[in-house]
Coordinates of C-alpha atoms and ligand atoms in Angstrom, one line a residue:
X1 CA 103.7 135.0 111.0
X2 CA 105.7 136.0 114.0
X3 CA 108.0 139.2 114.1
X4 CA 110.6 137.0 114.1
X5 CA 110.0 134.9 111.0
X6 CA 111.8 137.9 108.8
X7 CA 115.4 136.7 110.2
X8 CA 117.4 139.6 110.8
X9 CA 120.1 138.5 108.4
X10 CA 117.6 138.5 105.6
X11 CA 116.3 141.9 106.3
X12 CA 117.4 144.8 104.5
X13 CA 117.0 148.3 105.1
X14 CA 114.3 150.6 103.4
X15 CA 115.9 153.3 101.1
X16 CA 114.6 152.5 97.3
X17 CA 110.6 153.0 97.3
X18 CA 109.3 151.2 94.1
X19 CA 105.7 152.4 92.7
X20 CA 104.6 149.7 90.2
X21 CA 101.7 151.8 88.5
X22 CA 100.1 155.3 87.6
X23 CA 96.4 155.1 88.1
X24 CA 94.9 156.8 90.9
X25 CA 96.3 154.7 93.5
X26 CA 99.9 154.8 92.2
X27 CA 100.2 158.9 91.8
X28 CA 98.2 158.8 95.1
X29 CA 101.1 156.8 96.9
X30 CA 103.6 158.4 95.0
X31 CA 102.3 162.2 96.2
X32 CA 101.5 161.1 100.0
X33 CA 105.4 159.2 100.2
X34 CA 107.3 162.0 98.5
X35 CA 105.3 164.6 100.9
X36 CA 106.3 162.6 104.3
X37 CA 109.2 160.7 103.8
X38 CA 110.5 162.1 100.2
X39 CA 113.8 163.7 101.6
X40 CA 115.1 160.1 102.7
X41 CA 114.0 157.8 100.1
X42 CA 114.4 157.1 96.4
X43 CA 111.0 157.0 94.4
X44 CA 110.4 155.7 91.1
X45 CA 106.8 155.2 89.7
X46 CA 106.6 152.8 86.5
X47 CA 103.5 152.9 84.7
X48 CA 102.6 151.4 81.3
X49 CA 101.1 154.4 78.2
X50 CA 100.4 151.3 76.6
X51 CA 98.5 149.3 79.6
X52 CA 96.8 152.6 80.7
X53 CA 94.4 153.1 83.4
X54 CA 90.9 151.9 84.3
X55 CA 89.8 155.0 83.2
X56 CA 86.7 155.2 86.5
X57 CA 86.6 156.2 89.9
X58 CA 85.2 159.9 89.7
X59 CA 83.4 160.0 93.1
X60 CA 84.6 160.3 96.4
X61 CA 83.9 160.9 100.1
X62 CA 84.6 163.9 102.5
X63 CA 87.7 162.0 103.8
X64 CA 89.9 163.1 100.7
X65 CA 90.1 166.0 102.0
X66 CA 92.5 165.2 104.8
X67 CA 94.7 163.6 102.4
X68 CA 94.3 166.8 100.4
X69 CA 95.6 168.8 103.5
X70 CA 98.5 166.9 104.2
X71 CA 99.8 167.3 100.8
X72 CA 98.8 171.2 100.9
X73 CA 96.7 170.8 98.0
X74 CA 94.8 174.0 96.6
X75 CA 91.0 173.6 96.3
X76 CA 90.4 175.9 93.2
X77 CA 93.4 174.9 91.3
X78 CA 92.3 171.4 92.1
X79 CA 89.2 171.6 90.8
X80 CA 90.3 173.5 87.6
X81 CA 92.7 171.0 86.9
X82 CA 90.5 167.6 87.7
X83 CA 87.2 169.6 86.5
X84 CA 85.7 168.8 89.9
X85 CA 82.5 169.5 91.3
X86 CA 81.2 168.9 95.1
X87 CA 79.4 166.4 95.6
X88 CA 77.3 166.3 99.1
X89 CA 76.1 162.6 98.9
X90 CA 74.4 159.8 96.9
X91 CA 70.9 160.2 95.9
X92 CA 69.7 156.2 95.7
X93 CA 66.9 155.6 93.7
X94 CA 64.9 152.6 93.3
X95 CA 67.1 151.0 95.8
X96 CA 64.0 150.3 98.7
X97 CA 62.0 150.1 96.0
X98 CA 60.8 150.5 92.3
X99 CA 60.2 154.9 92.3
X100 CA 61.4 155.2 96.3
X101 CA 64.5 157.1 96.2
X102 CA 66.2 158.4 99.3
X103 CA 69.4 160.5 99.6
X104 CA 72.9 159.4 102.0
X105 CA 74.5 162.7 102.6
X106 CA 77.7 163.2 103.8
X107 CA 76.5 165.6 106.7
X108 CA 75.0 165.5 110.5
X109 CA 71.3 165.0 111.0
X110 CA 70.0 166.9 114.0
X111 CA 72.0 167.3 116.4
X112 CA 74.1 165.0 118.8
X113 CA 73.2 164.2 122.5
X114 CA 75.4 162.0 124.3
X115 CA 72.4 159.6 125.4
X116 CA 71.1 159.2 122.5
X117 CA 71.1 160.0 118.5
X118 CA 69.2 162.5 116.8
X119 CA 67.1 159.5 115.4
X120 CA 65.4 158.8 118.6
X121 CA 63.9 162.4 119.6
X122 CA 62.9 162.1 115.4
X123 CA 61.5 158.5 116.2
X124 CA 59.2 160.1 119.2
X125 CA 58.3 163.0 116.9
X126 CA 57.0 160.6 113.9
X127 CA 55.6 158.7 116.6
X128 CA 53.6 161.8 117.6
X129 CA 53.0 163.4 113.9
X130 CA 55.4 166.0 114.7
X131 CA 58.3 165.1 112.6
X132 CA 58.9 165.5 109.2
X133 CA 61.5 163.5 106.7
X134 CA 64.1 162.4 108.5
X135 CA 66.7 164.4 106.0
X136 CA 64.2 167.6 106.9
X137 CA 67.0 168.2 109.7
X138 CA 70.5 167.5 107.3
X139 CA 71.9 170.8 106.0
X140 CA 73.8 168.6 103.3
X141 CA 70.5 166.8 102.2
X142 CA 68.1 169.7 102.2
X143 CA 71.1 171.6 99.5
X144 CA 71.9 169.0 97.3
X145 CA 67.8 168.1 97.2
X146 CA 67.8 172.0 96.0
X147 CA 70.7 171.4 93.6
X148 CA 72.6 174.7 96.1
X149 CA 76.0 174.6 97.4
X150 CA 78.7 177.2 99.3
X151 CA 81.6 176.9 101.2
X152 CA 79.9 178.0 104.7
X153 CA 82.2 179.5 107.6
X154 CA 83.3 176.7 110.3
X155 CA 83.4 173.8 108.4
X156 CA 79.3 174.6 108.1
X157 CA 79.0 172.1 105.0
X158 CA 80.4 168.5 104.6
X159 CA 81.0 168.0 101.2
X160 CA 83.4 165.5 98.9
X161 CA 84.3 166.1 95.0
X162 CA 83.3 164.4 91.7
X163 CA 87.0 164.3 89.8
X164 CA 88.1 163.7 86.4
X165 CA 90.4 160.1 87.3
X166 CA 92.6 160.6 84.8
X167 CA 93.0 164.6 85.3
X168 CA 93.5 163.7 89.0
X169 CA 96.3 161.5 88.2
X170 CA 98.0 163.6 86.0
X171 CA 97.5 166.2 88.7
X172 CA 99.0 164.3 91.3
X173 CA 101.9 163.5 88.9
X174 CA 102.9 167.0 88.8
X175 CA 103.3 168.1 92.6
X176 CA 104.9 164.2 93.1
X177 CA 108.0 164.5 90.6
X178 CA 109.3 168.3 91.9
X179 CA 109.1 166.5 95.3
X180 CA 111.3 163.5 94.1
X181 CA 109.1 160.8 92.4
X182 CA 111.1 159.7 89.6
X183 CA 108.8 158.4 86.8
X184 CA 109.5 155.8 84.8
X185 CA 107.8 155.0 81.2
X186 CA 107.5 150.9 80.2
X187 CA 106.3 147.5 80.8
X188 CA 107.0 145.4 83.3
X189 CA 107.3 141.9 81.7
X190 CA 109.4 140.1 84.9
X191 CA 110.1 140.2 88.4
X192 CA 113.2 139.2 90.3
X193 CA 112.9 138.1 93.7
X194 CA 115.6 137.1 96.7
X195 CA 116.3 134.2 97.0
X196 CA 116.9 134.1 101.1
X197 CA 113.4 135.3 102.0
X198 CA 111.4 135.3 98.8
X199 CA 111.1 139.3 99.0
X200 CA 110.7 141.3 95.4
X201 CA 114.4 142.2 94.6
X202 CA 113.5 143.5 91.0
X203 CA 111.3 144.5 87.8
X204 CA 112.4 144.2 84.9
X205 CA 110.7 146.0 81.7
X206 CA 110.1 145.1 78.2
X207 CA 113.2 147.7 77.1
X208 CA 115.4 145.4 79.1
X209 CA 115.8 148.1 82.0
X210 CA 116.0 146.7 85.5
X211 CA 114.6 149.0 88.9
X212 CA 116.0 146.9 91.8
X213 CA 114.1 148.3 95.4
X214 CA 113.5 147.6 99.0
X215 CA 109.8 148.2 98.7
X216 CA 107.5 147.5 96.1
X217 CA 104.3 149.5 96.0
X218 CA 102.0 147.5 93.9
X219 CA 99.3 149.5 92.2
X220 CA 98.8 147.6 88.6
X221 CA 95.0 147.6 89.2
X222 CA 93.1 144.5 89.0
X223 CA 96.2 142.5 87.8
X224 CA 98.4 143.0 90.9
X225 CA 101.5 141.7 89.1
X226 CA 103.3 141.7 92.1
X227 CA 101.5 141.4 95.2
X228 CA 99.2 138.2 93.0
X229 CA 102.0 136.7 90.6
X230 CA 105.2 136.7 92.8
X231 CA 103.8 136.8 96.0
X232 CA 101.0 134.8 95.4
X233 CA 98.8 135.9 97.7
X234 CA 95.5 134.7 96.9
X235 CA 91.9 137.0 96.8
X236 CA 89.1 136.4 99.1
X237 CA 85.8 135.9 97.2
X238 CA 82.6 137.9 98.5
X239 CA 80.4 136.8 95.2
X240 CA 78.3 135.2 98.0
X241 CA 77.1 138.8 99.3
X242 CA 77.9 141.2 96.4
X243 CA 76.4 140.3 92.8
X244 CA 77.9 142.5 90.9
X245 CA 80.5 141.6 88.7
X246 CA 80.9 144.2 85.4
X247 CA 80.6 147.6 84.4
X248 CA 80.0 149.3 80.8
X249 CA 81.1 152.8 81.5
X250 CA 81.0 155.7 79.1
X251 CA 81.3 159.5 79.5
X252 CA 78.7 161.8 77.8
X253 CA 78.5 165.6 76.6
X254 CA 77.3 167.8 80.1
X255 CA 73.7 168.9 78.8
X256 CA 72.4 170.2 82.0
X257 CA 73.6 171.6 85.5
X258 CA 75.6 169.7 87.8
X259 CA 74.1 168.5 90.8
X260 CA 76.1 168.2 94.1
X261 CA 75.0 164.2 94.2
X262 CA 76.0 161.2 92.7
X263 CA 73.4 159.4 91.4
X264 CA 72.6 155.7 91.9
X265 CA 70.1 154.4 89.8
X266 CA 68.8 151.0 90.8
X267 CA 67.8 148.4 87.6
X268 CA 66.5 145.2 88.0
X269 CA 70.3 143.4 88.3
X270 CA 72.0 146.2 89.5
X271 CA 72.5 150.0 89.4
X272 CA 73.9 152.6 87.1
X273 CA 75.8 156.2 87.7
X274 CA 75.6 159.6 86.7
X275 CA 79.0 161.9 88.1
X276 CA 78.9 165.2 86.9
X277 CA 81.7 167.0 86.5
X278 CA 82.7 170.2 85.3
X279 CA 83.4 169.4 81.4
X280 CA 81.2 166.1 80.8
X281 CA 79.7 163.5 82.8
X282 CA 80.2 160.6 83.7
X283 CA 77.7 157.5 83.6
X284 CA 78.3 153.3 84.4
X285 CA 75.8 150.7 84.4
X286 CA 76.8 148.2 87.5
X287 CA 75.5 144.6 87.0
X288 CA 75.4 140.8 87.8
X289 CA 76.7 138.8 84.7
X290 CA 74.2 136.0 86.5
X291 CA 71.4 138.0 86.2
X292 CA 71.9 140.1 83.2
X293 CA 73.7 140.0 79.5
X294 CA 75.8 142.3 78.1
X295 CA 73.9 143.5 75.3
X296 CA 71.0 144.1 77.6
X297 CA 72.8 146.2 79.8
X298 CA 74.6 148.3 77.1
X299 CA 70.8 148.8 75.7
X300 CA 70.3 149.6 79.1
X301 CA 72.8 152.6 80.1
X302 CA 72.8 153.6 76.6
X303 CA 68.8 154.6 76.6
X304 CA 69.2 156.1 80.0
X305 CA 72.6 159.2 79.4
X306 CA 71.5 162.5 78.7
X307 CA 74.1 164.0 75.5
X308 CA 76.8 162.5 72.9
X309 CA 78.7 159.8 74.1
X310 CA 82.1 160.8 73.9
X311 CA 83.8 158.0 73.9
X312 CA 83.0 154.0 73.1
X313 CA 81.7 152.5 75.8
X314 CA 83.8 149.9 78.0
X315 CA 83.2 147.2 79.4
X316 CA 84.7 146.1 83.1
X317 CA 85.0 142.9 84.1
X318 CA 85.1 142.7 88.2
X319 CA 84.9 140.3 91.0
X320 CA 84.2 141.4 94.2
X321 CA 87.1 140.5 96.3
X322 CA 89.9 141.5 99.0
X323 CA 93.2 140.0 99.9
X324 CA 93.6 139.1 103.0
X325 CA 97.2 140.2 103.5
X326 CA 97.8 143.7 101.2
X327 CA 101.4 144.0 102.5
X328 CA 103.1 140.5 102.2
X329 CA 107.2 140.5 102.8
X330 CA 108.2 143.3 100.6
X331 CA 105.3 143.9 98.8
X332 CA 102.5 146.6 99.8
X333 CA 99.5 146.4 97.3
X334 CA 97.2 150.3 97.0
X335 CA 94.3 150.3 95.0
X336 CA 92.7 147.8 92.9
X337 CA 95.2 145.8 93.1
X338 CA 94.3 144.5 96.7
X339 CA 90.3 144.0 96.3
X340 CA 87.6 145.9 95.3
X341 CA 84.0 145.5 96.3
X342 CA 82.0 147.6 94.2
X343 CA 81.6 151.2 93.3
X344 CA 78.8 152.0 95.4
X345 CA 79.5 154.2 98.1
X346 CA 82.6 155.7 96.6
X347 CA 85.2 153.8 99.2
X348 CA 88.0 152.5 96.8
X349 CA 90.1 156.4 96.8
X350 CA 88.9 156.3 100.1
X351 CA 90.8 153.0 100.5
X352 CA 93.6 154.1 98.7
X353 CA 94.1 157.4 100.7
X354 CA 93.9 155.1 104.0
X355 CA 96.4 152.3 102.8
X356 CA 99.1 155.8 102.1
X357 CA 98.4 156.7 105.3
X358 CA 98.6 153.4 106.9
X359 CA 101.6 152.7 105.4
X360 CA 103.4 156.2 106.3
X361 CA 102.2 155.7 110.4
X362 CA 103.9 152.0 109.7
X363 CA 106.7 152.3 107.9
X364 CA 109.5 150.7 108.4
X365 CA 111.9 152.3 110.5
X366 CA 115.1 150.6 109.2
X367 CA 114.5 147.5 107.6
X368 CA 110.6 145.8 107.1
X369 CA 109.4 144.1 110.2
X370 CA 106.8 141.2 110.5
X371 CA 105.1 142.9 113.6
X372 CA 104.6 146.2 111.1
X373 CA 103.6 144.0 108.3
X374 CA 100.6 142.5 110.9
X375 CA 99.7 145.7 112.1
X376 CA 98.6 147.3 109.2
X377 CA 97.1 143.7 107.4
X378 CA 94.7 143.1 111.1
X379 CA 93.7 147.5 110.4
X380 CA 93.2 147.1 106.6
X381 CA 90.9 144.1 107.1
X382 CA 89.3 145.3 110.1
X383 CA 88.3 148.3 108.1
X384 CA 87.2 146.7 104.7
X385 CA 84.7 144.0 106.4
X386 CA 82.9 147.2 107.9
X387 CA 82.7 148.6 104.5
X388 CA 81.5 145.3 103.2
X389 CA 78.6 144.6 105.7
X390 CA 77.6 148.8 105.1
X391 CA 77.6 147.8 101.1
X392 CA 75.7 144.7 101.6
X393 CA 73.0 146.8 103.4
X394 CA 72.0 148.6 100.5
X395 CA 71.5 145.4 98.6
X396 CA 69.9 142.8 100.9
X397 CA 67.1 145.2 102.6
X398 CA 64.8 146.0 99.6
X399 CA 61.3 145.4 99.3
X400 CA 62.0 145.2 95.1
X401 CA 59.8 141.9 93.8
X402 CA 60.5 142.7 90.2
X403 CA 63.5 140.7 89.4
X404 CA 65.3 137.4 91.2
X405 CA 68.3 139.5 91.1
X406 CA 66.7 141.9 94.2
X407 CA 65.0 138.3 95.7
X408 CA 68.2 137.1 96.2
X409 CA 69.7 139.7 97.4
X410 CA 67.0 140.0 100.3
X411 CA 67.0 136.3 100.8
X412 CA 70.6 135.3 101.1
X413 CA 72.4 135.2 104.8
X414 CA 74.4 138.3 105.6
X415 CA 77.4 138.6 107.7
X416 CA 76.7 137.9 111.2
X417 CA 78.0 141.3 111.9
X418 CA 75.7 143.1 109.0
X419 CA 72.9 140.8 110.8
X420 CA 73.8 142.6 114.2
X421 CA 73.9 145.8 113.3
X422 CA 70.2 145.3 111.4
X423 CA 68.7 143.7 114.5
X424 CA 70.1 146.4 117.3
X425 CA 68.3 149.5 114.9
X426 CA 65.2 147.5 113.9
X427 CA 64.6 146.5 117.8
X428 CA 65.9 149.6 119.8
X429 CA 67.2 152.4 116.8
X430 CA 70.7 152.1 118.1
X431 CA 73.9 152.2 116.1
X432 CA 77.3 152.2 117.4
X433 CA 80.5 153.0 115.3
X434 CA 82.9 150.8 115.6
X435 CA 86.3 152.6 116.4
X436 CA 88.5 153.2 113.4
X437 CA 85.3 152.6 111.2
X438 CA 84.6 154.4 108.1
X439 CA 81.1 155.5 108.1
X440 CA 79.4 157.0 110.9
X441 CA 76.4 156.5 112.7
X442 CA 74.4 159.2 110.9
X443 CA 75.7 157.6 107.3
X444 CA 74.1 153.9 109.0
X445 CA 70.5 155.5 110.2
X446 CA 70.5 157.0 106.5
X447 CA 70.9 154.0 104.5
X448 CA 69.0 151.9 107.1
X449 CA 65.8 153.9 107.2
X450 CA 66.1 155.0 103.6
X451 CA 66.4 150.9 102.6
X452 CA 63.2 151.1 104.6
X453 CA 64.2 150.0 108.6
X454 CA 62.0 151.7 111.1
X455 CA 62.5 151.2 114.5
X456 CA 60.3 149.5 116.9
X457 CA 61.3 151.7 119.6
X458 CA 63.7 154.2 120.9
X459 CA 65.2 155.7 123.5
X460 CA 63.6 156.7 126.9
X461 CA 65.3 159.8 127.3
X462 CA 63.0 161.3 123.7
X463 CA 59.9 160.3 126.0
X464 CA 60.8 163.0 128.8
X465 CA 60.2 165.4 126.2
X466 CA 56.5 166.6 126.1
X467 CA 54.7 167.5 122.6
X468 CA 55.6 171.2 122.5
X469 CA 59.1 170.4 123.6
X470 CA 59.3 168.2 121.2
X471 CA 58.0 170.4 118.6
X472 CA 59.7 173.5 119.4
X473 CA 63.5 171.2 119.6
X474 CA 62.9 170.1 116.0
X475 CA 61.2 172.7 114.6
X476 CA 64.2 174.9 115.1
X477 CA 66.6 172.6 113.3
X478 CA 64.5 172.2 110.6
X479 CA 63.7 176.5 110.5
X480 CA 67.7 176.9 110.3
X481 CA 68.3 174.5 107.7
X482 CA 65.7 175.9 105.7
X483 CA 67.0 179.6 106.2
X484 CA 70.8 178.5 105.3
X485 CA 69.7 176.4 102.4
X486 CA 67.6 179.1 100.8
X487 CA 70.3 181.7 100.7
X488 CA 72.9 179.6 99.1
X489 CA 73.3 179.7 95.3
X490 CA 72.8 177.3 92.7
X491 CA 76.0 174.6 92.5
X492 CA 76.5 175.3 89.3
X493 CA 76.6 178.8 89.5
X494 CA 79.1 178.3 92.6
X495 CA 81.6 176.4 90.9
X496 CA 81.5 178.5 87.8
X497 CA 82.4 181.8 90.3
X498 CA 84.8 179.4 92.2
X499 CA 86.5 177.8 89.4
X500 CA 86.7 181.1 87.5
X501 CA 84.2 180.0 84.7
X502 CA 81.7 182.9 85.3
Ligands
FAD601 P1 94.5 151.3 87.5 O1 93.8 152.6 87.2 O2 94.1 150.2 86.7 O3 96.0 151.6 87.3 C1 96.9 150.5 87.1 C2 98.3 151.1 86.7 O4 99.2 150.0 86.6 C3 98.3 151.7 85.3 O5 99.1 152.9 85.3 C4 98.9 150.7 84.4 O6 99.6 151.2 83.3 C5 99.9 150.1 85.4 N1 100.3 148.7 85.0 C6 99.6 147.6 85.1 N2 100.4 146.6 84.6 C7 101.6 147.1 84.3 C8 102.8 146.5 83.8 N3 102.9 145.2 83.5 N4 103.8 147.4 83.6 C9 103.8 148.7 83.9 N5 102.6 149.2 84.4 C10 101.6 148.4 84.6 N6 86.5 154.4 93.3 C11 86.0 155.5 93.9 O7 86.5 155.9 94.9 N7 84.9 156.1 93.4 C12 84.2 155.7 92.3 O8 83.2 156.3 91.9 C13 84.6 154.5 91.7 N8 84.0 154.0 90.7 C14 84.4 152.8 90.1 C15 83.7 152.2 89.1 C16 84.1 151.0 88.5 C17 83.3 150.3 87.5 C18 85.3 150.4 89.0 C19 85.8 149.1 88.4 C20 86.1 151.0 90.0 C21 85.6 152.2 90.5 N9 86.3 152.8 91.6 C22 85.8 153.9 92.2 C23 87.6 152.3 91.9 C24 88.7 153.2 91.3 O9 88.5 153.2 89.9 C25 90.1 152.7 91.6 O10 90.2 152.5 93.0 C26 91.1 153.7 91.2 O11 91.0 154.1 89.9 C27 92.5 153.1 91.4 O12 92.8 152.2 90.4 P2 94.3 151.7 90.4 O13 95.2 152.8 90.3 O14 94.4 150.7 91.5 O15 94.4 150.8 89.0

């Protein structure tokens, strides 16, 4: 559409902010609008008791942490109040193969040179039996491989949280309503629309109650009442990549300490979760309906918690799919509601935090513009496909022969981006980040080595250095994150002190 297909006589200016849903992404949008713009608008958030929540989405990446800063959140009484604990990566096991495990941690490998990565000078040393694991030289890695965490000074440690999802939106709920978020309790059952330019002029709910607004925030999870029913804007199916289609999730007594990782088990259709958090743990089992049944699976996760279920295990139907316009006339869709891939790397708050953001650096200055709406649909999709090819990585590299679900997964054609990105590392150990692009280069060389991609060859500038060089440059990254990690206490001893447990 052009900008000037919203005619100026249909548009309308932006006062009355409408947040349909209270899951993560709907308190998430509610908090970030009422922080920026909450003095000039009218916010009211409807969400359903009855409907509830998905009830997942406990792990997330260092990024929420900016969205935590803008809305002057603080850490301890966040973590007492969502039972966090930190989480410095994702410890994949199985993925490469049957009993190979690798970790992605959230921080920096080496050390940057502006030639070339860390991985090359690494490459040489392998090359030259002078280099150990590539993690060897990750402060993040080496602590969460020791089960140790501490907030270091500078920054020192990269880290994200595991949350409580539900304690998290509750959470947000209470610094969003002092700031002006009107909640509202009930059903939607209709919508009303305009009839000039088809915008969303109202929801109606089962109690008869009508909330007219200028903009509707869709967050109703995977049913995306309004940005699906009365926009009609149709999902984009990525089946053809990503297999996995349901979820049985179920949270279980904590019987052990909690480790600063996620953990991603690979099975042979799929993968299952363990979050720890403070008061219990959470565990999913990830799967392809193709390639696995139901009963199977529940068998499945159920053999392989540790403690009492504490509640009955549910089961999540998914497809992996995005819209291709989130924000269509006046309708924005956050959250579930506009695609999800799959709950591997922990993007969808990511996601969610990005859309608020988006949406704040593009909102509407008076009335809604088509050249806005463009904007941030050409950045939303720009930045999902790059999530997409990095989540396809970890399925279609494997060396697994023990089930067709892993076959296929190697066997199928990938994006021709994905395919790229593959080729360049394999050939030359190169990565570029693409500006605006979620994960960085050092998140790429993790997953691509750890799936099991060594380079042929690296850069020329490693081969100026000599063997003692050599020796000496990586030997001293790998002697100081040894002496950091061993004088950092256990996690859960940390969060215990922090969270005033101990
Ligand atoms: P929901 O939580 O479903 O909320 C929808 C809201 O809309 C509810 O308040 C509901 O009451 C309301 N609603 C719906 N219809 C109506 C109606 N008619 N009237 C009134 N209200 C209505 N993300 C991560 O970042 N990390 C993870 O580890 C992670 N794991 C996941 C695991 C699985 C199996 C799945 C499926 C997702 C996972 N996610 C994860 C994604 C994460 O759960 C979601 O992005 C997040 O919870 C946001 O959900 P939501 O708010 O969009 O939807």
């Amino acid at each position: 559409m052009n900008p000037d297909t919203r005619d100026s006589k249909q548009r309308r200016p932006v006062r009355r902010v409408v947040i349909v849903g209270g899951g993560t992404a709907g308190w998430m949008a509610a908090a970030g609008i009422a922080k920026v713009l909450g003095k000039r608008l009218d916010i009211k958030l409807i969400e359903s008791d009855e409907i509830g929540t998905v009830g997942v989405g406990e792990a997330t990446i260092p990024t929420l942490m900016n969205f935590h800063n803008l809305l002057e959140i603080n850490e301890q009484e966040f973590m007492a109040e969502t039972q966090a604990t930190f989480k410095l990566g994702i410890s994949f096991e199985g993925w490469r193969n049957v009993k190979e495990d690798y970790i992605h941690s959230f921080g920096v490998t080496g050390t940057d040179h502006w030639t070339a990565g860390f991985q090359h000078f690494w490459h040489k040393g392998v090359e030259r039996g002078l280099a150990g694991d590539y993690g060897d030289y990750c402060l993040e890695l080496k602590a969460s491989l020791e089960h140790r965490f501490a907030h270091l000074p500078d920054n020192g440690m990269n880290y994200a949280y595991h949350l409580d999802a539900s304690r998290y939106a509750k959470y947000l709920r209470r610094l969003s309503e002092p700031r002006g978020v009107q909640r509202i309790e009930g059903k939607i059952v209709r919508y009303t629309k305009h009839e000039d330019n088809g915008d969303v002029r109202s929801v109606v709910l089962e109690s008869g109650q009508e909330v007219e607004g200028d903009l509707f925030i869709d967050c109703t999870g995977f049913r995306g009442l309004l940005i699906g029913d009365a926009m009609q804007e149709p999902m984009e199916d990525w089946s053809q990549w990503l297999f996995c289609d349901r979820a049985i999730a179920v949270q279980t007594e904590a019987v052990a300490d909690a480790l600063p990782l996620t953990r991603s088990m690979a099975h042979q259709a799929g993968w299952q979760w363990r979050i720890p958090l403070q008061h219990r743990v959470g565990n999913g089992i990830v799967y392809s309906s193709r390639h696995l049944d139901e009963d199977v699976a529940m068998k499945q996760l159920m053999s392989n918690v540790e403690g009492k279920a504490l509640i009955t295990p549910r089961v999540i139907k998914f497809k992996p799919c995005q819209r291709k316009h989130t924000w269509k006339g006046n309708v924005v869709a956050i959250g579930l509601s506009s695609g999800f891939l799959e709950p591997i790397e922990s993007t969808s708050i990511h996601l969610i935090q990005r859309s608020v953001v988006r949406l704040m650096q593009t909102f509407p200055t008076d009335s809604i513009s088509q050249a806005d709406i463009d904007e941030y649909n050409k950045q939303c999709n720009s930045e999902i496909e790059h999530i997409r090819d990095f989540i396809i990585l970890h399925y279609h590299v494997n060396n697994r022969t023990d089930s067709q679900f892993w076959i296929a997964a190697r066997e199928m054609s990938i994006p021709a981006s994905l395919q790229h990105r593959i080729n360049l590392f394999r050939e030359t150990g190169r990565v570029f980040r693409v500006p605006n692009e979620l994960f960085a280069e050092n998140s790429w060389i993790q997953v691509m080595l750890g799936q099991g991609i060594m380079p042929r060859s690296h850069h020329q500038s490693a081969d100026l250095m000599g063997d003692e060089e050599l020796k000496h440059f990586l030997g001293g990254i790998k002697s100081r994150v040894d002496r950091i990690v061993v004088q950092l206490p256990s996690h859960q001893a940390y969060v215990e002190r922090y969270c005033g447990r101990a």
